[in-house]
Tab-separated table of C-alpha atoms in Angstrom:
chain	number	residue	atom	x	y	z
A	1	MET	CA	-19.237	35.379	51.460
A	2	THR	CA	-15.927	35.974	49.831
A	3	PRO	CA	-14.042	33.199	51.754
A	4	ILE	CA	-17.045	30.766	50.974
A	5	LEU	CA	-16.927	31.547	47.293
A	6	THR	CA	-13.110	31.146	47.193
A	7	VAL	CA	-13.451	27.675	48.847
A	8	LEU	CA	-16.228	26.646	46.276
A	9	ILE	CA	-14.172	27.806	43.362
A	10	CYS	CA	-11.133	25.906	44.558
A	11	LEU	CA	-13.157	22.824	45.075
A	12	GLY	CA	-14.676	23.141	41.569
A	13	LEU	CA	-11.293	23.536	40.027
A	14	SER	CA	-9.852	20.603	41.918
A	15	LEU	CA	-12.751	18.223	41.263
A	16	GLY	CA	-13.505	19.184	37.639
A	17	PRO	CA	-10.296	17.912	36.065
A	18	ARG	CA	-10.315	14.720	38.152
A	19	THR	CA	-13.820	13.868	36.932
A	20	HIS	CA	-12.775	14.487	33.330
A	21	VAL	CA	-9.672	12.353	33.653
A	22	GLN	CA	-11.643	9.505	35.227
A	23	ALA	CA	-14.240	9.469	32.454
A	24	GLY	CA	-11.528	9.179	29.801
A	25	THR	CA	-9.179	6.660	31.313
A	26	LEU	CA	-10.789	3.654	29.548
A	27	PRO	CA	-9.680	3.259	25.899
A	28	LYS	CA	-12.334	2.701	23.288
A	29	PRO	CA	-13.032	-1.031	22.822
A	30	THR	CA	-12.870	-3.084	19.574
A	31	LEU	CA	-15.980	-4.480	18.001
A	32	TRP	CA	-15.982	-7.295	15.476
A	33	ALA	CA	-18.170	-10.142	14.144
A	34	GLU	CA	-17.330	-13.934	14.057
A	35	PRO	CA	-17.101	-15.564	11.628
A	36	GLY	CA	-17.664	-12.257	9.626
A	37	SER	CA	-19.876	-9.230	9.187
A	38	VAL	CA	-21.492	-10.435	5.936
A	39	ILE	CA	-23.672	-13.363	6.994
A	40	THR	CA	-26.237	-15.484	5.036
A	41	GLN	CA	-29.742	-15.573	6.430
A	42	GLY	CA	-30.240	-18.287	9.070
A	43	SER	CA	-26.510	-18.625	9.851
A	44	PRO	CA	-25.136	-18.028	13.368
A	45	VAL	CA	-22.891	-15.015	14.192
A	46	THR	CA	-21.483	-13.568	17.416
A	47	LEU	CA	-20.613	-9.903	17.956
A	48	ARG	CA	-17.680	-9.373	20.324
A	49	CYS	CA	-16.765	-6.272	22.184
A	50	GLN	CA	-13.297	-6.195	23.827
A	51	GLY	CA	-11.949	-3.502	26.017
A	52	SER	CA	-9.069	-3.111	28.577
A	53	LEU	CA	-8.384	-5.195	31.603
A	54	GLU	CA	-10.193	-2.668	33.835
A	55	THR	CA	-13.527	-3.213	31.988
A	56	GLN	CA	-16.316	-4.490	34.253
A	57	GLU	CA	-19.211	-4.313	31.779
A	58	TYR	CA	-20.007	-3.955	28.072
A	59	HIS	CA	-22.865	-2.255	26.226
A	60	LEU	CA	-23.868	-3.048	22.661
A	61	TYR	CA	-26.235	-0.784	20.661
A	62	ARG	CA	-27.501	-0.258	17.044
A	63	GLU	CA	-27.430	3.095	15.439
A	64	LYS	CA	-30.715	4.792	14.439
A	65	LYS	CA	-32.836	1.864	15.517
A	66	THR	CA	-33.096	-0.153	18.789
A	67	ALA	CA	-32.182	-3.789	18.751
A	68	PRO	CA	-34.501	-5.783	21.150
A	69	TRP	CA	-32.518	-8.899	20.731
A	70	ILE	CA	-29.625	-7.378	22.719
A	71	THR	CA	-31.699	-7.189	25.848
A	72	ARG	CA	-32.267	-10.976	25.710
A	73	ILE	CA	-28.588	-11.954	25.922
A	74	PRO	CA	-27.654	-13.562	29.246
A	75	GLN	CA	-25.779	-11.228	31.467
A	76	GLU	CA	-22.896	-13.594	32.000
A	77	LEU	CA	-22.164	-13.381	28.231
A	78	VAL	CA	-22.722	-9.586	28.194
A	79	LYS	CA	-20.143	-9.169	30.969
A	80	LYS	CA	-17.549	-11.051	28.734
A	81	GLY	CA	-18.483	-8.845	25.698
A	82	GLN	CA	-20.203	-11.696	23.813
A	83	PHE	CA	-23.406	-11.121	21.926
A	84	PRO	CA	-24.400	-14.265	20.037
A	85	ILE	CA	-27.126	-14.537	17.354
A	86	PRO	CA	-28.099	-18.224	16.858
A	87	SER	CA	-29.856	-17.641	13.563
A	88	ILE	CA	-29.480	-14.196	11.839
A	89	THR	CA	-32.495	-12.551	10.192
A	90	TRP	CA	-33.064	-9.200	8.424
A	91	GLU	CA	-34.094	-7.837	11.856
A	92	HIS	CA	-30.487	-8.154	13.029
A	93	ALA	CA	-28.907	-6.143	10.190
A	94	GLY	CA	-27.559	-2.713	10.910
A	95	ARG	CA	-24.728	-0.560	12.012
A	96	TYR	CA	-23.492	-1.414	15.539
A	97	GLY	CA	-21.176	0.078	18.147
A	98	CYS	CA	-20.228	-0.744	21.686
A	99	PHE	CA	-18.625	0.828	24.765
A	100	SER	CA	-17.062	-0.576	27.923
A	101	GLY	CA	-17.314	0.764	31.575
A	102	SER	CA	-16.047	0.289	35.100
A	103	TYR	CA	-17.223	1.508	38.432
A	104	THR	CA	-14.024	3.532	38.986
A	105	ALA	CA	-13.137	4.780	35.563
A	106	GLY	CA	-16.625	5.448	34.115
A	107	ARG	CA	-17.510	4.789	30.534
A	108	SER	CA	-15.162	4.540	27.543
A	109	GLU	CA	-15.555	6.223	24.145
A	110	PRO	CA	-17.693	4.206	21.573
A	111	SER	CA	-15.935	1.686	19.434
A	112	ASP	CA	-15.550	2.069	15.684
A	113	PRO	CA	-18.826	1.137	13.920
A	114	LEU	CA	-19.495	-2.337	12.650
A	115	GLU	CA	-21.903	-2.896	9.689
A	116	LEU	CA	-23.629	-6.245	10.094
A	117	VAL	CA	-24.991	-7.384	6.727
A	118	VAL	CA	-27.508	-10.126	5.985
A	119	THR	CA	-27.567	-11.735	2.505
A	120	GLY	CA	-30.282	-13.737	0.769
A	121	ALA	CA	-33.158	-11.338	0.710
A	122	TYR	CA	-33.570	-11.202	-3.121
A	123	ASN	CA	-32.622	-13.265	-6.166
A	124	LYS	CA	-28.977	-13.160	-7.176
A	125	PRO	CA	-27.813	-10.692	-9.820
A	126	THR	CA	-25.501	-11.463	-12.840
A	127	LEU	CA	-21.856	-10.364	-12.936
A	128	SER	CA	-19.870	-10.146	-16.178
A	129	ALA	CA	-16.619	-8.611	-17.441
A	130	LEU	CA	-16.537	-6.053	-20.246
A	131	PRO	CA	-15.478	-6.897	-22.875
A	132	SER	CA	-13.901	-10.097	-21.806
A	133	PRO	CA	-12.717	-11.760	-18.455
A	134	VAL	CA	-9.267	-12.051	-20.028
A	135	VAL	CA	-7.244	-8.998	-18.908
A	136	THR	CA	-3.714	-7.990	-19.811
A	137	SER	CA	-1.229	-7.695	-16.898
A	138	GLY	CA	-1.189	-4.221	-15.446
A	139	GLY	CA	-4.587	-3.195	-17.117
A	140	ASN	CA	-7.966	-2.437	-15.724
A	141	VAL	CA	-11.296	-4.058	-16.492
A	142	THR	CA	-14.891	-3.150	-16.143
A	143	LEU	CA	-17.260	-5.423	-14.274
A	144	GLN	CA	-21.036	-5.097	-14.781
A	145	CYS	CA	-23.515	-6.240	-12.103
A	146	GLY	CA	-27.071	-6.402	-13.274
A	147	SER	CA	-30.502	-7.641	-12.208
A	148	GLN	CA	-34.178	-7.547	-13.265
A	149	VAL	CA	-34.983	-6.452	-9.726
A	150	ALA	CA	-35.026	-2.660	-9.389
A	151	PHE	CA	-32.126	-2.421	-6.925
A	152	ASP	CA	-31.048	1.001	-5.688
A	153	GLY	CA	-27.424	-0.070	-5.298
A	154	PHE	CA	-24.892	-2.776	-5.910
A	155	ILE	CA	-22.015	-4.177	-3.996
A	156	LEU	CA	-18.961	-5.721	-5.654
A	157	CYS	CA	-16.767	-7.912	-3.332
A	158	LYS	CA	-13.302	-9.441	-4.076
A	159	GLU	CA	-12.858	-12.830	-2.530
A	160	GLY	CA	-10.306	-15.508	-2.086
A	161	GLU	CA	-7.147	-14.079	-0.449
A	162	ASP	CA	-8.203	-11.751	2.395
A	163	GLU	CA	-9.982	-13.023	5.460
A	164	HIS	CA	-12.606	-10.283	4.964
A	165	PRO	CA	-13.859	-9.561	1.382
A	166	GLN	CA	-12.992	-6.104	-0.062
A	167	CYS	CA	-16.230	-4.509	-1.244
A	168	LEU	CA	-17.084	-1.506	-3.390
A	169	ASN	CA	-20.381	0.264	-3.538
A	170	SER	CA	-21.926	1.738	-6.707
A	171	GLN	CA	-25.156	3.309	-7.696
A	172	PRO	CA	-27.230	1.797	-10.597
A	173	ARG	CA	-27.290	3.582	-13.961
A	174	THR	CA	-30.771	2.628	-15.099
A	175	ARG	CA	-34.153	1.639	-13.663
A	176	GLY	CA	-36.097	-1.430	-14.546
A	177	TRP	CA	-33.207	-3.638	-15.613
A	178	SER	CA	-30.878	-2.047	-13.022
A	179	GLN	CA	-27.164	-2.432	-13.432
A	180	ALA	CA	-23.970	-0.902	-12.187
A	181	VAL	CA	-20.394	-0.900	-13.461
A	182	PHE	CA	-17.168	-1.110	-11.511
A	183	SER	CA	-13.591	-0.499	-12.652
A	184	VAL	CA	-11.018	-2.720	-11.024
A	185	GLY	CA	-7.238	-2.998	-11.481
A	186	PRO	CA	-4.458	-2.831	-12.166
A	187	MET	CA	-4.330	-6.558	-12.635
A	188	SER	CA	-1.359	-8.709	-11.577
A	189	PRO	CA	-0.607	-12.312	-12.653
A	190	SER	CA	0.681	-13.106	-9.258
A	191	ARG	CA	-2.756	-13.051	-7.664
A	192	ARG	CA	-6.156	-14.689	-8.283
A	193	TRP	CA	-9.000	-12.290	-9.060
A	194	LEU	CA	-12.368	-13.638	-7.844
A	195	TYR	CA	-15.470	-11.471	-7.613
A	196	ARG	CA	-19.131	-11.644	-6.551
A	197	CYS	CA	-21.736	-8.929	-6.560
A	198	TYR	CA	-24.938	-8.202	-4.593
A	199	GLY	CA	-27.968	-5.921	-4.858
A	200	TYR	CA	-29.739	-4.042	-2.237
A	201	ASP	CA	-32.609	-1.570	-1.530
A	202	SER	CA	-31.537	1.840	-0.183
A	203	ARG	CA	-34.232	1.639	2.455
A	204	SER	CA	-32.476	-1.320	3.930
A	205	PRO	CA	-28.812	-0.957	2.997
A	206	TYR	CA	-27.603	-3.752	5.222
A	207	VAL	CA	-29.889	-6.389	3.596
A	208	TRP	CA	-28.504	-7.730	0.427
A	209	SER	CA	-29.494	-10.152	-2.289
A	210	LEU	CA	-28.123	-13.672	-2.837
A	211	PRO	CA	-24.583	-13.335	-4.226
A	212	SER	CA	-23.971	-13.648	-7.952
A	213	ASP	CA	-22.105	-16.584	-9.443
A	214	LEU	CA	-18.320	-16.281	-8.959
A	215	LEU	CA	-16.458	-14.485	-11.723
A	216	GLU	CA	-12.769	-15.181	-12.099
A	217	LEU	CA	-10.621	-12.762	-14.215
A	218	LEU	CA	-7.803	-14.353	-16.150
A	219	VAL	CA	-4.438	-12.560	-16.505
A	220	PRO	CA	-2.021	-13.817	-19.153
A	221	GLY	CA	1.113	-14.880	-17.236
A	222	ALA	CA	-0.862	-15.953	-14.278
A	223	ALA	CA	-0.796	-19.580	-15.618
A	224	GLU	CA	3.023	-19.626	-15.402
A	225	THR	CA	2.802	-18.163	-11.846
A	226	LEU	CA	0.006	-20.177	-10.355
A	227	SER	CA	-0.684	-23.200	-12.571
A	228	PRO	CA	1.379	-23.560	-15.775
A	229	PRO	CA	-0.665	-24.676	-18.740
A	230	GLN	CA	2.416	-26.632	-20.011
A	231	ASN	CA	2.268	-28.925	-17.102
A	232	LYS	CA	1.535	-31.998	-19.178
A	233	SER	CA	4.058	-31.257	-21.900
A	234	ASP	CA	6.511	-30.059	-19.303
A	235	SER	CA	5.888	-33.233	-17.267
A	236	LYS	CA	6.539	-35.262	-20.340
A	237	ALA	CA	9.678	-33.337	-21.093
A	238	GLY	CA	10.631	-33.537	-17.448
A	239	ALA	CA	10.084	-37.181	-17.500
A	240	ALA	CA	12.242	-37.447	-20.596
A	241	ASN	CA	14.797	-35.389	-18.933
A	242	THR	CA	14.578	-37.503	-15.868
A	243	LEU	CA	14.894	-40.671	-17.940
A	244	SER	CA	17.762	-39.387	-20.115
A	245	PRO	CA	20.409	-39.827	-17.395
A	246	SER	CA	19.422	-43.410	-16.966
A	247	GLN	CA	19.326	-43.827	-20.702
A	248	ASN	CA	22.854	-42.433	-20.815
A	249	LYS	CA	23.888	-44.722	-18.095
A	250	THR	CA	22.427	-47.719	-19.712
A	251	ALA	CA	24.099	-46.585	-23.026
A	252	SER	CA	27.407	-46.371	-21.204
A	253	HIS	CA	27.238	-49.840	-19.724
A	254	PRO	CA	28.225	-51.685	-22.951
A	255	GLN	CA	31.254	-49.272	-23.106
A	256	ASP	CA	32.194	-50.278	-19.480
A	257	HIS	CA	31.767	-53.977	-20.335
A	258	THR	CA	33.913	-53.700	-23.469
A	259	VAL	CA	36.745	-52.216	-21.450
A	260	GLU	CA	36.317	-54.929	-18.913
A	261	ASN	CA	36.347	-57.579	-21.583
A	262	LEU	CA	39.468	-56.118	-23.209
A	263	ILE	CA	41.235	-56.181	-19.843
A	264	ARG	CA	40.169	-59.820	-19.259
A	265	MET	CA	41.243	-60.823	-22.733
A	266	GLY	CA	44.666	-59.117	-22.195
A	267	LEU	CA	45.195	-60.923	-18.913
A	268	ALA	CA	44.181	-64.148	-20.523
A	269	GLY	CA	46.667	-63.551	-23.338
A	270	LEU	CA	49.418	-62.714	-20.901
A	271	VAL	CA	48.739	-65.882	-18.990
A	272	LEU	CA	48.897	-67.933	-22.250
A	273	VAL	CA	52.175	-66.295	-23.141
A	274	VAL	CA	53.583	-67.246	-19.730
A	275	LEU	CA	52.396	-70.763	-20.105
A	276	GLY	CA	53.901	-70.921	-23.558
A	277	ILE	CA	57.297	-69.645	-22.297
A	278	LEU	CA	57.161	-72.232	-19.470
A	279	LEU	CA	56.286	-75.113	-21.919
A	280	PHE	CA	59.034	-73.921	-24.234
A	281	GLU	CA	61.627	-73.933	-21.457
A	282	ALA	CA	60.448	-77.244	-20.213
A	283	ARG	CA	60.893	-78.872	-23.632
A	284	HIS	CA	64.175	-77.103	-24.247
A	285	SER	CA	65.556	-78.469	-20.941
A	286	GLN	CA	64.381	-81.996	-21.788
A	287	ARG	CA	66.240	-81.779	-25.153
A	288	SER	CA	69.376	-80.618	-23.461
A	289	LEU	CA	69.356	-83.559	-21.068
A	290	GLN	CA	68.953	-86.105	-23.863
């Protein structure tokens, strides 16, 4: 019995670490959405899961709730890590993850989660700046998102520069006419500050309302950096400055002609003097002969 137990223990110690190493050889894949993770209802989107070169299969799942649409994806696309949605609806919204696998290395760790959001479920809220959309450079500003719909939460997203909007989540302060406030800043005149906000129900946190109208914050000094307000006057001044050399040139032309005329007149006078001398010598020689 003792030799048998020894052999079994040795086999367990030798096989155990190998199994653990094989299960962890694949790195966790990357999951993203194209063209983005915040999609308007009815628009197409594709979830992509990408792993290492050893990957032979991909698996996509939704947290807390099954996603029947995943099972209807053709296997040739699943093997490539592609999960297209031709027309997104509220049923597709949620928090997703994926993992990759191979027959030799086993299954990888799950990817980082991806929150797929569908917009357009409710009427759009209103977004305003308090007390004014004009903000001093380096200062902060308070933005208020409100709606007559009794939302449980609001989302504020900064748009324009980044490929993916930067969003903040806030809880409403009142019921009935629900609203939420956000503090943003410090403001810089070298950038554009464009914002929209959304409302949502906490029972479906990945289903948002239509976006609010776009709000742009104005920072004094940004005009000189992005689009100078003195463009017209500056262009006139620039045109004047551009024309002034030519005006100077045209003004200098009479001076140049005057000098040329003086030179010509001097040459003509010199010729006349020479001719006069020649005539004088000719007459003097004739008189001497007589």
